[in-house]
Every structure is written in structure tokens, then in C-alpha cells.
XYZ file of C-alpha atoms in Angstrom:
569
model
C 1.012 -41.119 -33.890
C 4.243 -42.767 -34.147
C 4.854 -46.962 -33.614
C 6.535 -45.790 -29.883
C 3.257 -43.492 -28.783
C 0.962 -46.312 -30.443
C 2.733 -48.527 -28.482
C 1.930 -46.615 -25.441
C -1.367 -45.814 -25.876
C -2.589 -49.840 -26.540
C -0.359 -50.341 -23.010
C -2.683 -47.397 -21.245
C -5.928 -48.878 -22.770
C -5.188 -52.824 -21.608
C -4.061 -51.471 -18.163
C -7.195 -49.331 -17.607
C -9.334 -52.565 -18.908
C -7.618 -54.941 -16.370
C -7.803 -52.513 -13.551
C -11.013 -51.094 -13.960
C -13.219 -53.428 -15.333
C -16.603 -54.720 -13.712
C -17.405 -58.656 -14.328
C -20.818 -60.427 -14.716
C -20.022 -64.170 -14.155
C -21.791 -66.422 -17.193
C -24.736 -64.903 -16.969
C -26.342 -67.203 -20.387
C -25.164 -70.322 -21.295
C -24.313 -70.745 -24.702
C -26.687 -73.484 -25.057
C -30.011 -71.319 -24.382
C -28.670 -68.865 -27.490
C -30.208 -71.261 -29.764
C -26.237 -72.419 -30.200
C -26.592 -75.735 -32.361
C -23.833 -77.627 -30.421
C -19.834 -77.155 -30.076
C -17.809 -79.042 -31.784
C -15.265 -78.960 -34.779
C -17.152 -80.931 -37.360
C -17.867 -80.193 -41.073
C -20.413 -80.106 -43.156
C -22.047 -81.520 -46.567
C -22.458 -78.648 -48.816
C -22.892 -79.450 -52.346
C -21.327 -75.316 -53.265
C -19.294 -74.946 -50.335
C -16.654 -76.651 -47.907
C -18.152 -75.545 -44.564
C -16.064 -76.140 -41.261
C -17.386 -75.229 -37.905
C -15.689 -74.325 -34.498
C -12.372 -74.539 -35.770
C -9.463 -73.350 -32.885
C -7.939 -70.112 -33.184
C -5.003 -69.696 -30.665
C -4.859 -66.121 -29.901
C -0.704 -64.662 -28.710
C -1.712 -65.151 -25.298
C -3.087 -68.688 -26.289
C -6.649 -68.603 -25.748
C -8.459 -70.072 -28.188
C -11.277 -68.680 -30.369
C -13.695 -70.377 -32.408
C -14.418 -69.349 -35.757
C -16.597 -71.261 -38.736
C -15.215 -71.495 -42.050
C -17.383 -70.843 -45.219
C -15.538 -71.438 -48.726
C -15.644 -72.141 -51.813
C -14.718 -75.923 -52.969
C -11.308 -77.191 -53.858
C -7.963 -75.652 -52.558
C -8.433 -71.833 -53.776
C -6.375 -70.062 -52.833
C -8.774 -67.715 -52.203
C -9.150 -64.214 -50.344
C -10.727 -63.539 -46.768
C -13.261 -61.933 -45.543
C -13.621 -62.138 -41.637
C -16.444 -61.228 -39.435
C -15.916 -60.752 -35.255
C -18.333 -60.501 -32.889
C -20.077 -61.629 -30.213
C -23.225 -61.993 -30.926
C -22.862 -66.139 -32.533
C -21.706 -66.633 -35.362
C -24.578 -69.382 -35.583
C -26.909 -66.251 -36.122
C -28.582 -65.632 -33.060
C -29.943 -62.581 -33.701
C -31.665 -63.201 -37.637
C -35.036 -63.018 -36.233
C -34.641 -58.919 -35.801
C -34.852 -58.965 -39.226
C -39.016 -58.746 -39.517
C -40.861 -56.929 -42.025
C -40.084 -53.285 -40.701
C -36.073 -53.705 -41.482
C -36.645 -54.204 -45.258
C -34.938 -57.514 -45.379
C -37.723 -60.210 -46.890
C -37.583 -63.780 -46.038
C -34.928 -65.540 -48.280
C -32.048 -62.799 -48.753
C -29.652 -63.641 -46.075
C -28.798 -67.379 -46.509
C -28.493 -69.300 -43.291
C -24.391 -69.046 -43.062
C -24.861 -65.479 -42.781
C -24.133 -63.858 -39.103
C -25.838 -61.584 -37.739
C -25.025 -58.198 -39.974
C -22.233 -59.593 -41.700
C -21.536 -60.509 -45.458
C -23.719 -63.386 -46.347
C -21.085 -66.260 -47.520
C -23.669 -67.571 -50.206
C -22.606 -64.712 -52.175
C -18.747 -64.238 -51.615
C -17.942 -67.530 -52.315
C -19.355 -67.718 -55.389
C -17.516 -64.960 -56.600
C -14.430 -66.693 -55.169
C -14.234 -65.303 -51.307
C -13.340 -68.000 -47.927
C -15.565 -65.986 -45.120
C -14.402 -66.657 -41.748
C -16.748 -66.100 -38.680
C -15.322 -65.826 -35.450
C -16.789 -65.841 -31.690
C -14.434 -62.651 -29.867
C -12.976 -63.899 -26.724
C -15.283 -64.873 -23.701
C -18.123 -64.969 -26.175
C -20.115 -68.697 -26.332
C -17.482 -71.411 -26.204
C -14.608 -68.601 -27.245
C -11.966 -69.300 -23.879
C -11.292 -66.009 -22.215
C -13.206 -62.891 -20.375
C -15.303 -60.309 -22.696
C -14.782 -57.262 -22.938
C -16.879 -55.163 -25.693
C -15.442 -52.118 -27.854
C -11.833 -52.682 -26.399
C -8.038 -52.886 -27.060
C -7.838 -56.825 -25.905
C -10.804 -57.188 -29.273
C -8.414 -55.366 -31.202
C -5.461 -57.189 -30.790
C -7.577 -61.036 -30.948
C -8.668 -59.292 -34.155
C -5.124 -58.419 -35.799
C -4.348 -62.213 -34.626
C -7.623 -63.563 -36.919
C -6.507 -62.014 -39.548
C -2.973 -63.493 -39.747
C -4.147 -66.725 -39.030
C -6.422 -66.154 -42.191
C -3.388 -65.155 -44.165
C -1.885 -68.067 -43.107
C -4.196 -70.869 -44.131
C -3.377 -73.056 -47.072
C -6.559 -72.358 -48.568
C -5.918 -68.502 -48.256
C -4.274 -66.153 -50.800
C -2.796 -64.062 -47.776
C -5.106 -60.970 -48.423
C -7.853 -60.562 -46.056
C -10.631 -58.098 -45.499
C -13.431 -57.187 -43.219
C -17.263 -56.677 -43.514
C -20.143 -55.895 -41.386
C -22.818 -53.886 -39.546
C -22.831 -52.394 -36.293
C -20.641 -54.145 -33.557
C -19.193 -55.738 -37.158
C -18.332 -52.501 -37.901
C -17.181 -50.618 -34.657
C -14.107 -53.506 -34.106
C -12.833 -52.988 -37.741
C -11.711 -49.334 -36.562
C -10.109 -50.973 -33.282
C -8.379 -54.095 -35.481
C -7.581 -51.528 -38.582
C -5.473 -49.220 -36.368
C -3.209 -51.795 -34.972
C -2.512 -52.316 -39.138
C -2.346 -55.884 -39.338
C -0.097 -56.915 -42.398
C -2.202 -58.681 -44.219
C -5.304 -56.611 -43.937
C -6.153 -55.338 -47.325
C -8.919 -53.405 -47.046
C -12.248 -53.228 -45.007
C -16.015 -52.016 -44.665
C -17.238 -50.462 -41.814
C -20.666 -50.147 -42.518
C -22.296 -48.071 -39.611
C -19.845 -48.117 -36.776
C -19.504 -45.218 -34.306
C -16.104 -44.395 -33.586
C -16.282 -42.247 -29.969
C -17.854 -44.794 -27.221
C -18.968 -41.909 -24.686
C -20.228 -39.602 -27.348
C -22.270 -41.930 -29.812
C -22.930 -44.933 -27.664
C -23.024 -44.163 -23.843
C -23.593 -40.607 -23.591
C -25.435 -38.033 -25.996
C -24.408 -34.702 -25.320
C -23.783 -36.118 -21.711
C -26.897 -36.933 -21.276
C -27.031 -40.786 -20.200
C -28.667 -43.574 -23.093
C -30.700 -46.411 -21.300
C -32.012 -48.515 -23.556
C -29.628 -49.308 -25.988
C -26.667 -49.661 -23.250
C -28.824 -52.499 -21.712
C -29.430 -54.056 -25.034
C -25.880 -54.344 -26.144
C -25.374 -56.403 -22.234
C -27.964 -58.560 -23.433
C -26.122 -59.604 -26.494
C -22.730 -59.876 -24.784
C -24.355 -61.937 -22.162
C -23.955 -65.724 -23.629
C -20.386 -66.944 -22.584
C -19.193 -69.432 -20.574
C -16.540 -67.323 -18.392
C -17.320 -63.761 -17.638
C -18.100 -60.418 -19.062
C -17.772 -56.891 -18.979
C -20.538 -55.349 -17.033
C -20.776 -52.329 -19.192
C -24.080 -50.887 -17.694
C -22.331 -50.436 -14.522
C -19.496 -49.235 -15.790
C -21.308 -46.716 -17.739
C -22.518 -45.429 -14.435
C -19.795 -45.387 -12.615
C -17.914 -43.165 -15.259
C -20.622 -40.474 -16.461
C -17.172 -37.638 -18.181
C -14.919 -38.729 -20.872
C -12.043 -40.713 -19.067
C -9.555 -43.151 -20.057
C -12.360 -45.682 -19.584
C -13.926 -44.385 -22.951
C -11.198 -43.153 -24.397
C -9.588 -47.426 -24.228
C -12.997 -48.480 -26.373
C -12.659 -45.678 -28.965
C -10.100 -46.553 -32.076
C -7.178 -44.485 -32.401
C -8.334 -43.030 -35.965
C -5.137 -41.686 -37.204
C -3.389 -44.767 -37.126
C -5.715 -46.220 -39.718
C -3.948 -46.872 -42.994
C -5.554 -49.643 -44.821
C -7.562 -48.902 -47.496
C -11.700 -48.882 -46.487
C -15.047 -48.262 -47.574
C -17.283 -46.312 -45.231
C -21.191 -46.737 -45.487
C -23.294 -44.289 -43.056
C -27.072 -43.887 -42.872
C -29.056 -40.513 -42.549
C -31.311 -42.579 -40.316
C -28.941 -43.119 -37.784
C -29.042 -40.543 -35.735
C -27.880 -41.161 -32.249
C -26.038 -44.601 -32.879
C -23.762 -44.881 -35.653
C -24.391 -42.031 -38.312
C -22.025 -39.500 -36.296
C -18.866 -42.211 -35.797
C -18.889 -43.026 -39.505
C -18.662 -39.710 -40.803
C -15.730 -39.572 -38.020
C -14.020 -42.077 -39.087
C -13.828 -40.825 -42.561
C -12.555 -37.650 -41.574
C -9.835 -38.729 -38.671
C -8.277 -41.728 -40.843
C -4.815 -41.727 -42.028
C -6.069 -43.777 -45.199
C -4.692 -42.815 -48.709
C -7.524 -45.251 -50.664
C -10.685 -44.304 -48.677
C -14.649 -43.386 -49.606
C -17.492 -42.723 -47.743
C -20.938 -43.725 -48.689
C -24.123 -42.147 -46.612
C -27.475 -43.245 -47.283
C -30.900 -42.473 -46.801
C -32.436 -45.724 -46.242
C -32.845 -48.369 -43.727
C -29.310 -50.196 -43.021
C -30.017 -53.887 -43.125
C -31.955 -53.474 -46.060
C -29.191 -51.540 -47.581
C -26.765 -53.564 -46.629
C -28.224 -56.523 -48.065
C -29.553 -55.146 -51.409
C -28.024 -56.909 -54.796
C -27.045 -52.826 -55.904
C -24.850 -52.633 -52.255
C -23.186 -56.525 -52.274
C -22.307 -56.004 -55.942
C -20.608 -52.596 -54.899
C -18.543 -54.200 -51.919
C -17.680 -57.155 -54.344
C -16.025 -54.644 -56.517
C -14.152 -53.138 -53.472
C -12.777 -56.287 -52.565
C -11.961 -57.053 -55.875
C -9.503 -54.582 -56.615
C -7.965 -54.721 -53.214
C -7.898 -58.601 -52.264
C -7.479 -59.717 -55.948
C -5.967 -57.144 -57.751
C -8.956 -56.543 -60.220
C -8.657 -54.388 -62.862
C -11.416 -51.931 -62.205
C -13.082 -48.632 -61.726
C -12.289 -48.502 -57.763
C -10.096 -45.943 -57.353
C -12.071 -43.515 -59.985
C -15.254 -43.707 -57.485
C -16.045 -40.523 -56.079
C -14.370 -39.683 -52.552
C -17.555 -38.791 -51.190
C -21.303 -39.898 -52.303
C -24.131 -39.105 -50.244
C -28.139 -39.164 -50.574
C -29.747 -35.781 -50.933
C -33.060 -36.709 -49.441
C -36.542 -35.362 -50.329
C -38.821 -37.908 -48.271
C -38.499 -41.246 -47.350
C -36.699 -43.098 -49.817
C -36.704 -40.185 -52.495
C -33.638 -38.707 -53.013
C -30.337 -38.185 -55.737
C -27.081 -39.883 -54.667
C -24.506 -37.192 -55.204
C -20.732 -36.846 -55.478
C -18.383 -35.066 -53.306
C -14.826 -34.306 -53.191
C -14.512 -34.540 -49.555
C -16.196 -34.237 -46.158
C -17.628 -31.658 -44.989
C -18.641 -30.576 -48.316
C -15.907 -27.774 -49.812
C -18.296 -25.661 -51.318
C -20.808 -25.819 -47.831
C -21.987 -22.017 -47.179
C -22.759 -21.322 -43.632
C -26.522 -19.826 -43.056
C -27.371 -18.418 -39.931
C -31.027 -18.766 -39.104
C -32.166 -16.559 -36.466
C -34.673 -17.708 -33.570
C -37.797 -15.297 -32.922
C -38.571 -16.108 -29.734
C -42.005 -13.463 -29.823
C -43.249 -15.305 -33.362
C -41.637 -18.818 -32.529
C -40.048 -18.146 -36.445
C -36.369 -18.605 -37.651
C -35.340 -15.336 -39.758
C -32.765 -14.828 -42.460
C -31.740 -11.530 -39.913
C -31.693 -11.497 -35.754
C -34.515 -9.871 -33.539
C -33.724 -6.749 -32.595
C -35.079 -7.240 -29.524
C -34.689 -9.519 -26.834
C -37.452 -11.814 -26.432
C -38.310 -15.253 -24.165
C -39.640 -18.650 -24.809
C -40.373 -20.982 -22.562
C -41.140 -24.321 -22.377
C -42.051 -27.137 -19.730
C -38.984 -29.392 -19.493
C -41.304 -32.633 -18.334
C -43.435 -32.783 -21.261
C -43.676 -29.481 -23.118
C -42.450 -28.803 -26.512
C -41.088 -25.737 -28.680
C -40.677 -25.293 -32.018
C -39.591 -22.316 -35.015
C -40.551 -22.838 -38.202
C -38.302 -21.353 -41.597
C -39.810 -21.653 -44.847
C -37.564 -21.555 -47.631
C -38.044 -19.000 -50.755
C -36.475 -21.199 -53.129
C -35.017 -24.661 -53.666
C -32.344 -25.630 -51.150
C -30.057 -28.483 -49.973
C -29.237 -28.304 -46.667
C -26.032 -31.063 -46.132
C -23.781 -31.509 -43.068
C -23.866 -30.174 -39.738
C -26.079 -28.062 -38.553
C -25.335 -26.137 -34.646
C -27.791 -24.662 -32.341
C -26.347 -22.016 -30.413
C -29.207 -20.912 -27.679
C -29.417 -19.420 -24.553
C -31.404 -20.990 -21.894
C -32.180 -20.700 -18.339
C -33.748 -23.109 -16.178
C -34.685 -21.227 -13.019
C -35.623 -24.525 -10.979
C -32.681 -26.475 -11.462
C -29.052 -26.699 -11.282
C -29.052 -28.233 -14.122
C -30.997 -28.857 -17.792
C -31.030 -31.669 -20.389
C -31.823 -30.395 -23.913
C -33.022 -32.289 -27.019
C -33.308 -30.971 -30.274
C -34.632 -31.842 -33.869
C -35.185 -30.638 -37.029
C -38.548 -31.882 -39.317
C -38.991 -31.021 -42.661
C -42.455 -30.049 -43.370
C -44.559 -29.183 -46.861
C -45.921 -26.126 -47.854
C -49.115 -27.373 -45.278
C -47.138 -28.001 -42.294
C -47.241 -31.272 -42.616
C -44.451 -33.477 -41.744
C -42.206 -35.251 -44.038
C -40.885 -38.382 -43.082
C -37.752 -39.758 -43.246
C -36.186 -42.883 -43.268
C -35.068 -43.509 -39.490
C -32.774 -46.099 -37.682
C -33.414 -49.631 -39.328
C -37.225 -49.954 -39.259
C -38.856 -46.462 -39.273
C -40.190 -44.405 -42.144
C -41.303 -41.134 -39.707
C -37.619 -39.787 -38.956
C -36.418 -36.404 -38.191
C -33.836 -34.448 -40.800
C -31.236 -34.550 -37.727
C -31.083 -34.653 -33.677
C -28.670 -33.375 -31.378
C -28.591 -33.573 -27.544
C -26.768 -31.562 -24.776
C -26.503 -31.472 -20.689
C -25.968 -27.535 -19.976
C -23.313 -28.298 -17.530
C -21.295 -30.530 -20.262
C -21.123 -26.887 -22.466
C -17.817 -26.905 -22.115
C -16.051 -26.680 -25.849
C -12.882 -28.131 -26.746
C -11.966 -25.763 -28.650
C -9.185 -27.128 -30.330
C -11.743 -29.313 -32.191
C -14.730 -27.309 -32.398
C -15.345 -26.071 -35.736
C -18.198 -23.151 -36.713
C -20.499 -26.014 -37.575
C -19.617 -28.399 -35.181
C -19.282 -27.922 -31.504
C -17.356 -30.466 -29.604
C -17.943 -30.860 -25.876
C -14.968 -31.676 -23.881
C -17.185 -34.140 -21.278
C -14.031 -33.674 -18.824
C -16.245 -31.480 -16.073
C -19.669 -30.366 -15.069
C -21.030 -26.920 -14.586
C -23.603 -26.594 -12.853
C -26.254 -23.998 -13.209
C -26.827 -20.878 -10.657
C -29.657 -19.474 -10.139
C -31.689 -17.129 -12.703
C -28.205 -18.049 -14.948
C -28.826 -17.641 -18.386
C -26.182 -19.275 -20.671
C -25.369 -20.177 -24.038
C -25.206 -23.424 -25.427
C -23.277 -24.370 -28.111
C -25.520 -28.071 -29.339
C -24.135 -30.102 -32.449
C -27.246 -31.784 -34.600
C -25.528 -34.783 -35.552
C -25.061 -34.639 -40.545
C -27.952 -34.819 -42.723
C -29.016 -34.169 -46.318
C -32.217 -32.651 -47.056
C -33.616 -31.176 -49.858
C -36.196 -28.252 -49.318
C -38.569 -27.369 -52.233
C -39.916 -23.455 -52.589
C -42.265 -23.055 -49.928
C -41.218 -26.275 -47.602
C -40.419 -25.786 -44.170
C -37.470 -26.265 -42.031
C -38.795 -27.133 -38.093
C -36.564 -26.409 -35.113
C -38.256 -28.585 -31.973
C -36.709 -27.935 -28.510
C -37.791 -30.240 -25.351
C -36.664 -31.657 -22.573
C -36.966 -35.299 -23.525
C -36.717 -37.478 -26.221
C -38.094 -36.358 -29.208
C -38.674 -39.617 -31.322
C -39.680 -42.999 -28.889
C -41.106 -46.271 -29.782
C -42.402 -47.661 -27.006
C -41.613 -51.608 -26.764
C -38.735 -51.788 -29.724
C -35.105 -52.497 -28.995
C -33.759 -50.497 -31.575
C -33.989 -47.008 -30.225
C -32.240 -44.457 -28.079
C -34.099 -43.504 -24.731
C -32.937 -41.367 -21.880
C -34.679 -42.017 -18.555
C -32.009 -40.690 -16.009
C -32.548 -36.670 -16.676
C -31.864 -33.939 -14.329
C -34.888 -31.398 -15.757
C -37.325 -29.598 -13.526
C -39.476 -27.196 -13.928
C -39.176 -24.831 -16.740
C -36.477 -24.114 -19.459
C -36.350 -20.473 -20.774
C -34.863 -19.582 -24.508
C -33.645 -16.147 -24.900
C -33.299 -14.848 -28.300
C -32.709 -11.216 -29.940
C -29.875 -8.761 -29.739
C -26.461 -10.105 -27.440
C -28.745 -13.673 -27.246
C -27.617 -14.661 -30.794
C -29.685 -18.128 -30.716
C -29.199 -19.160 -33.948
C -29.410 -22.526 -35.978
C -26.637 -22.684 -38.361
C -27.537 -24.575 -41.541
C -24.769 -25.785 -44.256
C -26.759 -24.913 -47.713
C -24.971 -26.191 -50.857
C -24.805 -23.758 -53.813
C -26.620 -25.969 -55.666
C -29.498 -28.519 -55.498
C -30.555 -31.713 -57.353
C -32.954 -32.708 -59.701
C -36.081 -34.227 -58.075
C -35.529 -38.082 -58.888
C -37.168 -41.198 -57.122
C -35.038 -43.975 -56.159
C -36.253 -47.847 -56.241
């Protein structure tokens, strides 16, 4: 995209904001947020110089507030900047219990809320700069989440950073989650002076990783994020409604999704296995769609605060920064393009290097569904067969057991074809287990907390089939979300479903499971950190068809080659 289209296309995404957007009024005040009191003011540190609520005048001249972690004397030093608005006081620490991984004592207390803990960078010569985005807590301004107006307050940050006395003019950016998900929006406005960045576990497509899955509605998490945008003392987006009101892709998502391609900086990408249904799919997007020459992507197997806290991870990141904010002689650019976790079980696995993503030497495996023997085959049925299963509450699963030792990496598709003869309509989830030679399941590390994940999970509304196919590859379907089609009666059609990447490793005699339902497959009743969907348009029963002109297939990515069986600590 050239600087007169980019242009354009911020222009399109502020207009659509202004004109579109839904307000709550202050819904929290800051001071119920556990907010320790505004006011610039610094602090006695005997290691650092700490400043808080310093003013950040933004091009439109709203201020933002940002706290200022360093190391002492007059540096200069390098930048690392955090944005979000969640506090940068740390509201949201006590999420990290004994289920994320993260003991007591190894995020210091100037750490936000999934961002780089300043006890570390600065003493290994890093300022880290915490800012409140716009409309957040005492931040002047409306809030909007995900969007162009971040972006821009962002790409203002970080030349204010560059500008400091204190700073060396090099700046970079760290963090999890919504820490991640505005470094795509700030990177591809290119600020001068950013010098590289982290996106650990950001999606990068609003409607397809965060509102909608497969175009079927999420409820839980949606609500969640409100409740952490919800402490301001102006107004703020009222994203719930908004995802409501605008149920296909539209310029609506389209403004809170990064334009990829216009990413040049240098970055470090860090995805999770586990993360299947919030940022696992964006990450491995972002990697692929960036216009980066220095870039590496980093997926995982464990649980993401934990890994993003670990000594092993901060010492890595260090050593990105290093050679890109000061110039450090190191092994940087020899790391591997690609280096993923072949998983066995939960948290056994061999990190492996790649040259790129998808894997180059990937060979596509049709497995055919049986739908007489509920069995996946290495050849289709050669005749046509039916499987049904109640939509409410019923469940269906294929089992393929493998003859010899196999690593199954990247994205698997599930082509089926399915009627649903009482509705108009049908929402279809899907997962794959691994299971031992018993039929046991295998767990796998899942989201940040959970050790009895799925190998991958995909999602898909029958009348949101429709394929771009412009961007649809054999292994990966993408849905265009621009239209519904509706179901007619006794209709049997395919579906085309995209199981979001994994890496598994299947021993001789382990088992690949297929499940197929009509509602969510993995829920944790009570816990924030999940995806639910509660608005579904299933009744009665859905009916696979499989053998002959019904090619229902999974389509598995097997590598030509499989690890060593080694335990990680």
C-alpha cells in the first residue's frame, strides 16, 4: 500500500469511528480501579528514577498520562513503551493465581498488566514508559478499543519517547494481549523512531479472532474486554453493542484490524498453541501479512503469562532489543525465521526450526470421514453414508490412528457436508484431541490456565460458507463474512471449516480425534478467560454426509519428518 492509499485508508477508519460509534458515559471511576491517586509526583527508588502521571500531549492536544520507570542518572537510554487501558497502576495482577503459572514474586510491582516488568529492563539499561490510551482513567479524551485514533496516540508516544533527554531516540514495544494487538495498529503507521517490537499474542482480524468465530457470535470474552475498558472519566466505546449491531465483516471491523502490509519495523512474534480462539490465529497472521525484512515468529506450547514471564523468554527479548535499540553485537539476525513447539502432551515437546510459515516442506493428507464406522481413512468410502448428531447437546466424533510416528503442524480444514433439516440455519464447532493407544485423552496446554486442551478448534455458521477465494488456500479456508445464506430445506451443503495451527506429535498407535457438535466444545464454567457462544441459531438435528461426491475430509499438514521425544522444564 502506498503513503497516498495509507493515507486514505487511516481517513476511512477515523470517519467510520466518529460516525458510527456507540458511547457508554463513565461508567467506573478511576478511583474504584484500585487507582492509587492522580498526580505527577515521583518516587524514592533506591535502583530506579520512577515518575508517575507525567503529561503526554497527543497532535490533537489531549493529554495522556504515562509513568516513567528508569534507570538512575541521565542515560541516555532506550525505550520500551507499553499502551493500554487497562492502568498502568496494574489493575488487573490479581488474574495472575496459581493456574497461570506465574508464582508470587516474578512480576515486580512496576510491572502492568502483561507488559515487560521494568525491574528487569532497567537493569540491563532500558527507560519503560507506561501509558493510559486516551479516555482511559485520568487519560483526557473518548475510548475507543482496537482503533485507528489508538494508533495514531501510539505513533505520538513513541516520538515523545524519542524525544526525552533521558532517551537515546530508539524505542520499542512489549506486551501481551491488548499490549500486543495495538503494536500492529501503531507499527503500521511506521513511526520513525520505532525500532523494533514484540507482539506477544495479539490477533490481528477483530471480526474473525475476537468478535466473531466462523460468524458465529463470542459472548463472554466481548463482555470482558467492556469491563476492562470501563474505568475512564469521559466516555467509551460500547463495543458489545456495536458488536451486535454489525454481525458481517464491514468497515466497522475492518477500522480495528491493522493494515499488515504496511508493517516495516523489525518484530518478534510470540504465539501460543493454547490459544485457540483468541490470539493464536492473528499472530501467525501477522507473521505472514507483514512487510518486515528483520522478522521471527515464536509459537509455544505453554501457558502465555507464564511464558512470557520466564527468565529463558525475558533473556530472549533482552537480546532482541539489544541488537535493535542498542546496536549489540549479537546472534539476532542468525535466529531461525520460524521456531515452533512440536507438542507431545502438556508441556512435552521439541522446539523446532523453520524457514518460514506455513512450513515449506508441509505435505497435505487427506483423511477421509466414515460416516457408517465413525473412522477417518487414509482412502474415501465408497459409499455414501450419514451421521447425525443432536445440535443442542449431542456430540460426534472419528477417530484415525496413526501407523507410525507423525507430526502433524499447521492448518488443518474440515471440508463436510451437512444438513440440518429443522433449521435455516446451523452453527458448527469442531476439535481435534489427541488420544493414546487406550483412547485416552491427551492434554494439552490451553489458553493461560488449562492443562486439558484440544490439538486445534475451528468454528463455522453454514450461511457464512462463503470463500474468498482470492485468499483461501488448500489448507486454509477463508470466509468472506460479507453475506448470509441461509439454508433450504432438506439442503445438504458443503462446508469448507478452517481449525485454527497446531503442532502435535503422534506416536505409532496414538490417535487423532475429529469431534463435531453444535456448541462449544471446551467451557469452564465461572472463569473469565474463555470463549463461549450463547446466541446460536441450531435446532434440531445436524446430518454429516460422507462417501463418494460427499468428499468430507479433514486435511492434516504432516511434516516429513518428526522429532525426538524430549521433555521440556
Amino acid at each position: 500500500m502506498d503513503a497516498c492509499s495509507s493515507a486514505a485508508h487511516e481517513e476511512a477508519n477515523l470517519t467510520i469511528e466518529h460516525q458510527s460509534t456507540r458511547w457508554r458515559q463513565a461508567v467506573t471511576h478511576p478511583s474504584e480501579g484500585k487507582h492509587p491517586g492522580f498526580g505527577h509526583r515521583v518516587e524514592e527508588d533506591e535502583r530506579f528514577h520512577v515518575e508517575r502521571d507525567v503529561a503526554v500531549a497527543m497532535r490533537d492536544g489531549i493529554r495522556l498520562y504515562v509513568d516513567i520507570i528508569r534507570p538512575k542518572g541521565n542515560g541516555p537510554f532506550p525505550v520500551i513503551l507499553t499502551f493500554s487501558p487497562y492502568g498502568k497502576h496494574g489493575l488487573k495482577k490479581f488474574l495472575l493465581n496459581g493456574g497461570s503459572g506465574v508464582p508470587e514474586g516474578w512480576v515486580s510491582k512496576y510491572a502492568v498488566w502483561e507488559g515487560p516488568d521494568p525491574d528487569y529492563f532497567c537493569r540491563h539499561g532500558y527507560a519503560v514508559v507506561n501509558a493510559d490510551a486516551r479516555g482511559s482513567w485520568y487519560s483526557e479524551g473518548d475510548m475507543t478499543i482496537w482503533s485507528e485514533q489508538e494508533a495514531q496516540d501510539g505513533h505520538d508516544l513513541i516520538e515523545w519517547c524519542a524525544a526525552q533527554p533521558w532517551s537515546t531516540g530508539k524505542v520499542g514495544m512489549s506486551g501481551v494481549s491488548y499490549l500486543s494487538i495495538v503494536q500492529w495498529r501503531i507499527a503500521a503507521t511506521n513511526p520513525p523512531h520505532l525500532a523494533a517490537f514484540n507482539p506477544w499474542e495479539g490477533w490481528t482480524d477483530c471480526y474473525r479472532e475476537r468478535a466473531y468465530h466462523g460468524g458465529i457470535p463470542e459472548t463472554n470474552m466481548v463482555r470482558w474486554a467492556q469491563w476492562s475498558t470501563s474505568f475512564s472519566l469521559t466516555r467509551s466505546e460500547e463495543f458489545v453493542e456495536m458488536a451486535k449491531e454489525f454481525p458481517l465483516d464491514n468497515a466497522y471491523w475492518r477500522s480495528k484490524s491493522a493494515n499488515l502490509s504496511a508493517i516495516t519495523a523489525p518484530v518478534y512474534i510470540v504465539a501460543g498453541w493454547g490459544d485457540q480462539g483468541l490470539h493464536l490465529r492473528g499472530s501467525v497472521e501477522g507473521y505472514k501479512q507483514i512487510a518486515s525484512e528483520h522478522k521471527w515468529l515464536e509459537i509455544h506450547g505453554r501457558k502465555k503469562w507464564q511464558y512470557y514471564y520466564q527468565e529463558s523468554s525475558r533473556e530472549k527479548l533482552r537480546k532482541f532489543f539489544d541488537h535493535f535499540l542498542k546496536n549489540s553485537d549479537d546472534q539476532v539476525l542468525g535466529w531461525p525465521r520460524v521456531l515452533y513447539e512440536a507438542r507431545e502432551k502438556y508441556y512435552v515437546g521439541e522446539y523446532l526450526p523453520a524457514a518460514d510459515w506455513p512450513l515449506p516442506d508441509r505435505q497435505l493428507r487427506p483423511l477421509w470421514l466414515d460416516a457408517s464406522r465413525r473412522k477417518l481413512g487414509d482412502v474415501p468410502p465408497t459409499e455414501v453414508a450419514t451421521a447425525p448428531y443432536d445440535s443442542a447437546n449431542g456430540e460426534l466424533s472419528f477417530t484415525y490412528t496413526f501407523t507410525e510416528r507423525t507430526e502433524v503442524t499447521g492448518n488443518m480444514k474440515l471440508r463436510i457436508w451437512l444438513q440440518s433439516p429443522d433449521s435455516t440455519d446451523a452453527d458448527v464447532f469442531v476439535g481435534v484431541r489427541k488420544l493414546d493407544a487406550n483412547g485416552q485423552k491427551i492434554g494439552l496446554a490451553f489458553m493461560a490456565e488449562y492443562d486439558d486442551g484440544p490439538v486445534a478448534l475451528g468454528w463455522l455458521r453454514a450461511s457464512h460458507r462463503k470463500l474468498d477465494t482470492r485468499r483461501s488456500s488448500p489448507e486454509q479456508p477463508w470466509h468472506s463474512h460479507d453475506a448470509e445464506q441461509l439454508l433450504q430445506p432438506g439442503e445438504v451443503v458443503p462446508l469448507d471449516i478452517e481449525l485454527w495451527p497446531s503442532s502435535t506429535v503422534y506416536e505409532a498407535g496414538e490417535q487423532l480425534q475429529l469431534v463435531i457438535q453444535g456448541q462449544d466444545i471446551y467451557v469452564y464454567p465461572g472463569v473469565r478467560h474463555g470463549q463461549v457462544h450463547d446466541e446460536l441459531r441450531n435446532q434440531g438435528p445436524h446430518v454429516i454426509h460422507a462417501g463418494c461426491a460427499r468428499d468430507s475430509h479433514l486435511l492434516i499438514p504432516v511434516i516429513p519428518r518428526a522429532p525426538s521425544r524430549t521433555a521440556l522444564n
